[in-house]
Each structure stands twice: as C-alpha cells, then as structure tokens.
Short mmCIF file of C-alpha atoms in Angstrom, two decimals:
data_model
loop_
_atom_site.label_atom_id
_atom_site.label_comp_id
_atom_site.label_asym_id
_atom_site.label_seq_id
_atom_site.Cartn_x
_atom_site.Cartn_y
_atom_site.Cartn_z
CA UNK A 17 149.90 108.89 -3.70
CA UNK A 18 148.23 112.66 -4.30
CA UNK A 19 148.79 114.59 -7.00
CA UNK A 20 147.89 118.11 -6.54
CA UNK A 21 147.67 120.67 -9.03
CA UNK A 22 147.40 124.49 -9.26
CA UNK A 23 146.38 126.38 -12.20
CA UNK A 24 147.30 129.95 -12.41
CA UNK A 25 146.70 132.45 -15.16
CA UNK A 26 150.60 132.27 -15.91
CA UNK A 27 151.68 129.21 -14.31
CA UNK A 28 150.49 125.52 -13.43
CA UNK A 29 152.45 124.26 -10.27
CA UNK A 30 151.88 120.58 -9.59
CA UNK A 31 153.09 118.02 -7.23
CA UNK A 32 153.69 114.48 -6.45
CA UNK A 33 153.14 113.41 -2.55
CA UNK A 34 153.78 110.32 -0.94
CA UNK A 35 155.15 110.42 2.31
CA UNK A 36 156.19 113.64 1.68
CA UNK A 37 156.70 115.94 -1.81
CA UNK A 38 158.38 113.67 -3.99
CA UNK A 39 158.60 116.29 -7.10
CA UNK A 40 157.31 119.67 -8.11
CA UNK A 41 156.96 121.08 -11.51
CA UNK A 42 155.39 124.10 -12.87
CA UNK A 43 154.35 125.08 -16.45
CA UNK A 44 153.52 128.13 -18.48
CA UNK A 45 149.90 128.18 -18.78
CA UNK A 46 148.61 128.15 -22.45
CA UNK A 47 144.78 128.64 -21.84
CA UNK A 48 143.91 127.13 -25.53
CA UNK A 49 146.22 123.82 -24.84
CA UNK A 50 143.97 121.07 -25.13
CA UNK A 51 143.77 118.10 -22.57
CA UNK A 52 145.31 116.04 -24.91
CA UNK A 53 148.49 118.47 -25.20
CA UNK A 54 148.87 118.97 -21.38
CA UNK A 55 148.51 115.36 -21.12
CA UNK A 56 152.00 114.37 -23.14
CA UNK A 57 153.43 117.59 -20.74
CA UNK A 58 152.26 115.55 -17.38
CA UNK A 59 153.12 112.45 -18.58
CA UNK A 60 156.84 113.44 -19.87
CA UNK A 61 157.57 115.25 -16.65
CA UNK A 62 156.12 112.51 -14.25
CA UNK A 63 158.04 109.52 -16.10
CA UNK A 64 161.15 111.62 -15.85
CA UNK A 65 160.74 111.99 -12.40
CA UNK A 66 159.93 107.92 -12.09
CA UNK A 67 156.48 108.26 -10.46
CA UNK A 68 154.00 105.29 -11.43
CA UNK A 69 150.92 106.58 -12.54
CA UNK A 70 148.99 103.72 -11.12
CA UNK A 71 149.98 104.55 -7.45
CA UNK A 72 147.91 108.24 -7.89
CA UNK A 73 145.08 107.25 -5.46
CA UNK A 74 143.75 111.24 -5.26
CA UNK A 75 143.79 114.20 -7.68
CA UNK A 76 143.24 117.83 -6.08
CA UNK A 77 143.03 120.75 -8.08
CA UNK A 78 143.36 124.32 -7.77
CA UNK A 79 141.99 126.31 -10.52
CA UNK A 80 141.67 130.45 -10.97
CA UNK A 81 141.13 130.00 -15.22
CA UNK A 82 137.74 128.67 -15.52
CA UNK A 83 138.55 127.52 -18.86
CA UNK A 84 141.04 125.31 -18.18
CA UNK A 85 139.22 123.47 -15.07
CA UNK A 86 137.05 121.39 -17.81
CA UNK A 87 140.62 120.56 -19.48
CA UNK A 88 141.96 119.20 -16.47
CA UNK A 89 139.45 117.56 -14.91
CA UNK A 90 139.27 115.60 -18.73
CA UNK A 91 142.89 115.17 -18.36
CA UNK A 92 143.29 113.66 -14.92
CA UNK A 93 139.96 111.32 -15.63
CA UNK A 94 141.77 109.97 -18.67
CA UNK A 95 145.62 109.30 -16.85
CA UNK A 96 144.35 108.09 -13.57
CA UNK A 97 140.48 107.12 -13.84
CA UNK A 98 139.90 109.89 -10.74
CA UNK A 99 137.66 112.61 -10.60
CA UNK A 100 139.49 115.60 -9.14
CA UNK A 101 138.91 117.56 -6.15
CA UNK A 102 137.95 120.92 -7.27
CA UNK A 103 138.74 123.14 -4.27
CA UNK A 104 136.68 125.99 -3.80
CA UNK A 105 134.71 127.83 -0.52
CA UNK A 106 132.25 125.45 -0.29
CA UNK A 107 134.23 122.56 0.63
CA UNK A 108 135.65 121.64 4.12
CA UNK A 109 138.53 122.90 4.11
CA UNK A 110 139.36 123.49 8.16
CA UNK A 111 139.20 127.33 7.93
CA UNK A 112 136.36 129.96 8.96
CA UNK A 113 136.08 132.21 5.66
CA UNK A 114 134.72 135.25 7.39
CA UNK A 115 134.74 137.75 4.58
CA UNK A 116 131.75 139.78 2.90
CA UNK A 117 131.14 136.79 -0.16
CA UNK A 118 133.45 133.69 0.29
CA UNK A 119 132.47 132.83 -2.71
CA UNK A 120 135.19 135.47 -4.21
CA UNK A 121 138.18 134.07 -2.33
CA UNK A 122 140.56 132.23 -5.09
CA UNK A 123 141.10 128.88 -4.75
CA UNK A 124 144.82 129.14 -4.12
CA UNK A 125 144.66 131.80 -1.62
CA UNK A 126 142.08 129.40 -0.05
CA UNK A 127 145.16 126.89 -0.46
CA UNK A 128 147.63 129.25 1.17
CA UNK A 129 145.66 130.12 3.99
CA UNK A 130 145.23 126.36 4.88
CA UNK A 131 148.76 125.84 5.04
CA UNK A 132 149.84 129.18 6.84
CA UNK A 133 147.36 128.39 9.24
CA UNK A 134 148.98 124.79 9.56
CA UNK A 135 152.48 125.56 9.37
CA UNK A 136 152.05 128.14 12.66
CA UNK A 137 148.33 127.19 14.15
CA UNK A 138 148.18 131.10 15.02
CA UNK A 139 147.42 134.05 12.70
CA UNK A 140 149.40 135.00 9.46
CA UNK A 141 150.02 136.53 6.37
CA UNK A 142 150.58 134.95 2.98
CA UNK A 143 152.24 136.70 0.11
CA UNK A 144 151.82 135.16 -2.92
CA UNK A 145 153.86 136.13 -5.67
CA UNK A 146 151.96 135.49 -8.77
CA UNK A 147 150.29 136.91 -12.09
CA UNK A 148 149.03 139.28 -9.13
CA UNK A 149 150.54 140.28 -5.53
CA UNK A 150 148.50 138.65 -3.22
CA UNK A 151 148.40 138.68 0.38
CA UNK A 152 145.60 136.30 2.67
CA UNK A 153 145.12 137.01 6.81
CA UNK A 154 144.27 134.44 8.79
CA UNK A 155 143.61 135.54 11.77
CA UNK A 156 143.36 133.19 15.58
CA UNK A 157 141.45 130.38 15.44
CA UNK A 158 141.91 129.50 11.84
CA UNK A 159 139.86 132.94 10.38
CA UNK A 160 140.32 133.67 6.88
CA UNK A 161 139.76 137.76 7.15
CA UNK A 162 140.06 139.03 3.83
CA UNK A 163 143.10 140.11 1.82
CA UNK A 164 144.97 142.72 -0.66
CA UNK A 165 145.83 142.44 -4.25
CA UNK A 166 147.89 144.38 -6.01
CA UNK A 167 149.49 144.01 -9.37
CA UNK A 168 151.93 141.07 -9.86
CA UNK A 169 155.96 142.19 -10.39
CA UNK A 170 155.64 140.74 -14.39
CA UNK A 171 152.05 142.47 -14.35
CA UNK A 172 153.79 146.27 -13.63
CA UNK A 173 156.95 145.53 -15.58
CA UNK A 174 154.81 144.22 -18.76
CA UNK A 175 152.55 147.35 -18.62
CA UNK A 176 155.81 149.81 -18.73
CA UNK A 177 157.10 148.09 -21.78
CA UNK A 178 153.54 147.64 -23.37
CA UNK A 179 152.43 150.96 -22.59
CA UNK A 180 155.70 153.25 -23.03
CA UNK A 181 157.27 153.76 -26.13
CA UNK A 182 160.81 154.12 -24.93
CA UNK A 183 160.83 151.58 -21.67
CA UNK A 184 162.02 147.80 -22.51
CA UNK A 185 161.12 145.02 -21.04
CA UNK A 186 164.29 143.52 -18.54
CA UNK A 187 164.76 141.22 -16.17
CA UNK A 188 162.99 140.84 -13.01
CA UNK A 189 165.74 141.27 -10.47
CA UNK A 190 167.11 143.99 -7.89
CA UNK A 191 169.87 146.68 -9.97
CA UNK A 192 172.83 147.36 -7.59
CA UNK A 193 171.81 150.49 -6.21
CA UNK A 194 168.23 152.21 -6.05
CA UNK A 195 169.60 155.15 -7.78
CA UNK A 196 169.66 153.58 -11.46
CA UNK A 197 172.47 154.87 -13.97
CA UNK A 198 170.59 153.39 -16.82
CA UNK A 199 167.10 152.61 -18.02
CA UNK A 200 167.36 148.94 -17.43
CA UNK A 201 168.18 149.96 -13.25
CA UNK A 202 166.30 152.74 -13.27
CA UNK A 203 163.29 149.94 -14.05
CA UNK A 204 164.83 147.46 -11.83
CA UNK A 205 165.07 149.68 -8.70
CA UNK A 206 161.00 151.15 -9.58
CA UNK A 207 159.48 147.59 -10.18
CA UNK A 208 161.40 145.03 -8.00
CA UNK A 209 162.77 147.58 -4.80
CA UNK A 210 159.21 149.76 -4.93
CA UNK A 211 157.62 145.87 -4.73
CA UNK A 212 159.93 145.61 -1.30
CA UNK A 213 158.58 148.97 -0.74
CA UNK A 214 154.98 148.02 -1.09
CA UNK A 215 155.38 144.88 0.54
CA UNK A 216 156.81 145.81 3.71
CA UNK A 217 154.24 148.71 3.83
CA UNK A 218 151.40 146.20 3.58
CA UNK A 219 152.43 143.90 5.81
CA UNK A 220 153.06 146.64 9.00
CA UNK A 221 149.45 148.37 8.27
CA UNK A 222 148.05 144.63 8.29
CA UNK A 223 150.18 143.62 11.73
CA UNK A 224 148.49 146.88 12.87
CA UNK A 225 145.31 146.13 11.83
CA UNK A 226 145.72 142.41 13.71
CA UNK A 227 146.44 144.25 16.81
CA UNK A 228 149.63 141.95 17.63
CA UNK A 229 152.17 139.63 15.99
CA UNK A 230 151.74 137.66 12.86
CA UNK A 231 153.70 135.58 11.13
CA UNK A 232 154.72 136.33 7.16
CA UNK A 233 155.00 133.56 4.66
CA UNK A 234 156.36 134.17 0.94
CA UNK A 235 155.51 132.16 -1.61
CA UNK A 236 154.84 132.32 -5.45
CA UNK A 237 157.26 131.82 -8.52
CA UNK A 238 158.72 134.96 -8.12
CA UNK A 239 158.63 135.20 -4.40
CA UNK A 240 162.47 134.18 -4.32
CA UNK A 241 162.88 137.52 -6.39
CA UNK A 242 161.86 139.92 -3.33
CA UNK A 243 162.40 137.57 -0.36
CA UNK A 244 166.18 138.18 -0.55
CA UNK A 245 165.57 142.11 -0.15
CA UNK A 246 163.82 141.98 3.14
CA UNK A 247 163.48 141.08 6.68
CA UNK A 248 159.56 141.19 6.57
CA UNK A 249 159.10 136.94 5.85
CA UNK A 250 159.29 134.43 8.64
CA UNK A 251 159.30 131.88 5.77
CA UNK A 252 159.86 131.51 2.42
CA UNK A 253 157.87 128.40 0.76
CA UNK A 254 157.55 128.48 -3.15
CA UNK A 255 155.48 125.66 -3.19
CA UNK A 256 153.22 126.76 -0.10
CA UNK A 257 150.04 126.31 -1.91
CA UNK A 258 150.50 122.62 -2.95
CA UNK A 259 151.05 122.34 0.48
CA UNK A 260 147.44 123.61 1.40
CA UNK A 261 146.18 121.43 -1.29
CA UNK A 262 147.26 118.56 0.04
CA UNK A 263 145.99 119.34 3.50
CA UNK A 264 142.60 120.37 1.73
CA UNK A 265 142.63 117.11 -0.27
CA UNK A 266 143.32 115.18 2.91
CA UNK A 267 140.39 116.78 4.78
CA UNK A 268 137.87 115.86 1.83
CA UNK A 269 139.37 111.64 0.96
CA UNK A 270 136.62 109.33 0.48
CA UNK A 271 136.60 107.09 3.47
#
C-alpha cells in the first residue's frame, strides 16, 4: 500500500493506493501546524476511511513549502516507521527535464508531467489549478520543456478584495452572463471567465509553439471551477498529481 502526499502552499492532497486509489483527501495547509497536529488530522481521516496503517509499505511526498517537508517527513517516520520519498529533479523519475535549471521545476509539476506523459505517452499540457495557474509541456519522447505561471484564481480574487477598498471578496464561480449587473458578477465574469480567457489563450500559443497537436489535462482544486466553461481540456483529473506520485514512487521502490 502507497501513500502519497502533496503539499501545496494552500492545500495538502493525499492518497491511499492499493490496487488502485482507494481514498483521497486534501487539507488546508497551516504552515506552523506541528507534526504532532497533522498527525491526529491523518490519522482521523485514514481510520474513517478504514485503511490499516500497518499495510503502508511506501510513503512519497510532494512538497513546494520547505518548511513543512521536515514536518512531514517527522510525521510519516513516526505513523509508519518509513522514510519518505522526497520527489524532486534529481530523482528518476522517467522524464527528460530539458529546461535552463531543473533544479527550479516544482515538485508537483514534476508530478503532473509524469502522469500526463503516462496517461497519453505523446506530448501535453497540464493545467494545474492551484495557489498559482500552472501549466507543464511535455513534449515527444517524455520532454519536460518548460512551463507558464500565472496567478492562481483565489490569488487574483484575494488581491481585489485586499487591495481595493470597495471590492469584496465572493465566490469563485462563473456569474450568468459576462456583462455583470452587480459587483459580485462584475468580479465573477473578470476573475473566473478572464481565467477561461487566459487559459484558452495559453494553451493555442503553446499548441503553436509545439508545432502540432497536444493533449490538455486539468487538474488542481479549483480546476472543476473553469473546466466546465471550456472546450480546451481533453481531461479533467483533480487528483492528477497523486497520480504522478505514485508512478514516481513506483520508479524509485527499494528492490
């Protein structure tokens, strides 16, 4: 059994796999929680979901808040007596990382390029919708080419609150027309339709780029948000880079 975890700066997904994905779960991430605290969290959301701690043969871990990789690693040596996998560029992961310092590639968009590349064994695009927008090209034969970031849909919708004295914050979903009758739409139809906007921009400059066809994966908490609003994504996989993870994980087991 593999548990594989992902720590982003505002959630942690993690996973159960046996066979296939027996449960995922994802957190707020509190980056002054203790290992101790996230413990009780892991262990009240795993015995709720009846998985037997004793059965987790393999930890991998995903990690883009340096602080909270000590925590975790702590964590996971305490509950299963396992020293994580911490994924990063140096590890075999089955991918050619050809930009200018691999070093700088996240560990999850490692993650989600694994994955894309497995899912369609040709070139793609990941979108990850997360604390930032972030989109990974592989290219043929399993090349990680480099990426865009942009900021995340909370990210913009956070700053117009913060940063304006008469803009509230509202709910992240689509208003019923672009054309908004009130300040909540008019927000709505700026943040989440300009995202579709940006998005779909992105994504034909990159096919461009490519010089042919590519498939387009969604993924992220808040992926499910946009997905619905577009005909860009070939697939839409919340949990995509668990996925990679687990092949990553899989590539690395002690024999």
């Amino acid at each position: 059994m593999l548990l594989a975890i992902d720590i982003g700066n505002s959630n942690i997904a993690f996973g159960i796999f046996e066979g296939d994905w027996q449960e995922h779960w994802r957190l707020n991430t509190v980056t002054d929680k203790t290992s101790d605290e996230y413990e009780v969290l892991f262990r009240s959301l795993l015995l709720n979901g009846r998985e037997n701690f004793d059965k987790v043969k393999q930890v991998v871990i995903s990690s883009v808040v340096p602080t909270l990789s000590t925590t975790f690693r702590q964590m996971t040596g305490r509950m299963f007596g396992l020293d994580p996998l911490m994924v990063n560029a140096r590890i075999d992961t089955g991918i050619e990382i050809v930009i200018d310092n691999p070093a700088e590639i996240g560990s999850d968009l490692l993650a989600n390029a694994v994955a894309g590349y497995a899912k369609y064994q040709d070139q793609c695009i990941v979108v990850d919708f997360g604390t930032a927008l972030s989109i990974t090209i592989v290219g043929k034969g399993g090349k990680l080419l480099g990426g865009s970031i942009a900021p995340g849909l909370k990210s913009a919708m956070k700053s117009l609150s913060t940063n304006t004295a008469q803009l509230p914050f509202v709910q992240l979903e689509a208003p019923p027309s672009a054309i908004g009758k009130n300040t909540i739409h008019a927000i709505q139809s700026g943040v989440v339709l300009g995202y579709v906007g940006l998005v779909e921009s992105l994504i034909k400059r990159i096919k461009a780029e490519l010089g042919g066809a590519a498939k387009v994966i969604a993924t992220g908490g808040l992926a499910e948000i946009i997905a619905p609003h577009t005909d860009q994504f070939d697939a839409l996989d919340p949990w995509l880079t668990l996925d990679g993870l687990r092949l990553i994980a899989w590539r690395n087991a002690l024999p």
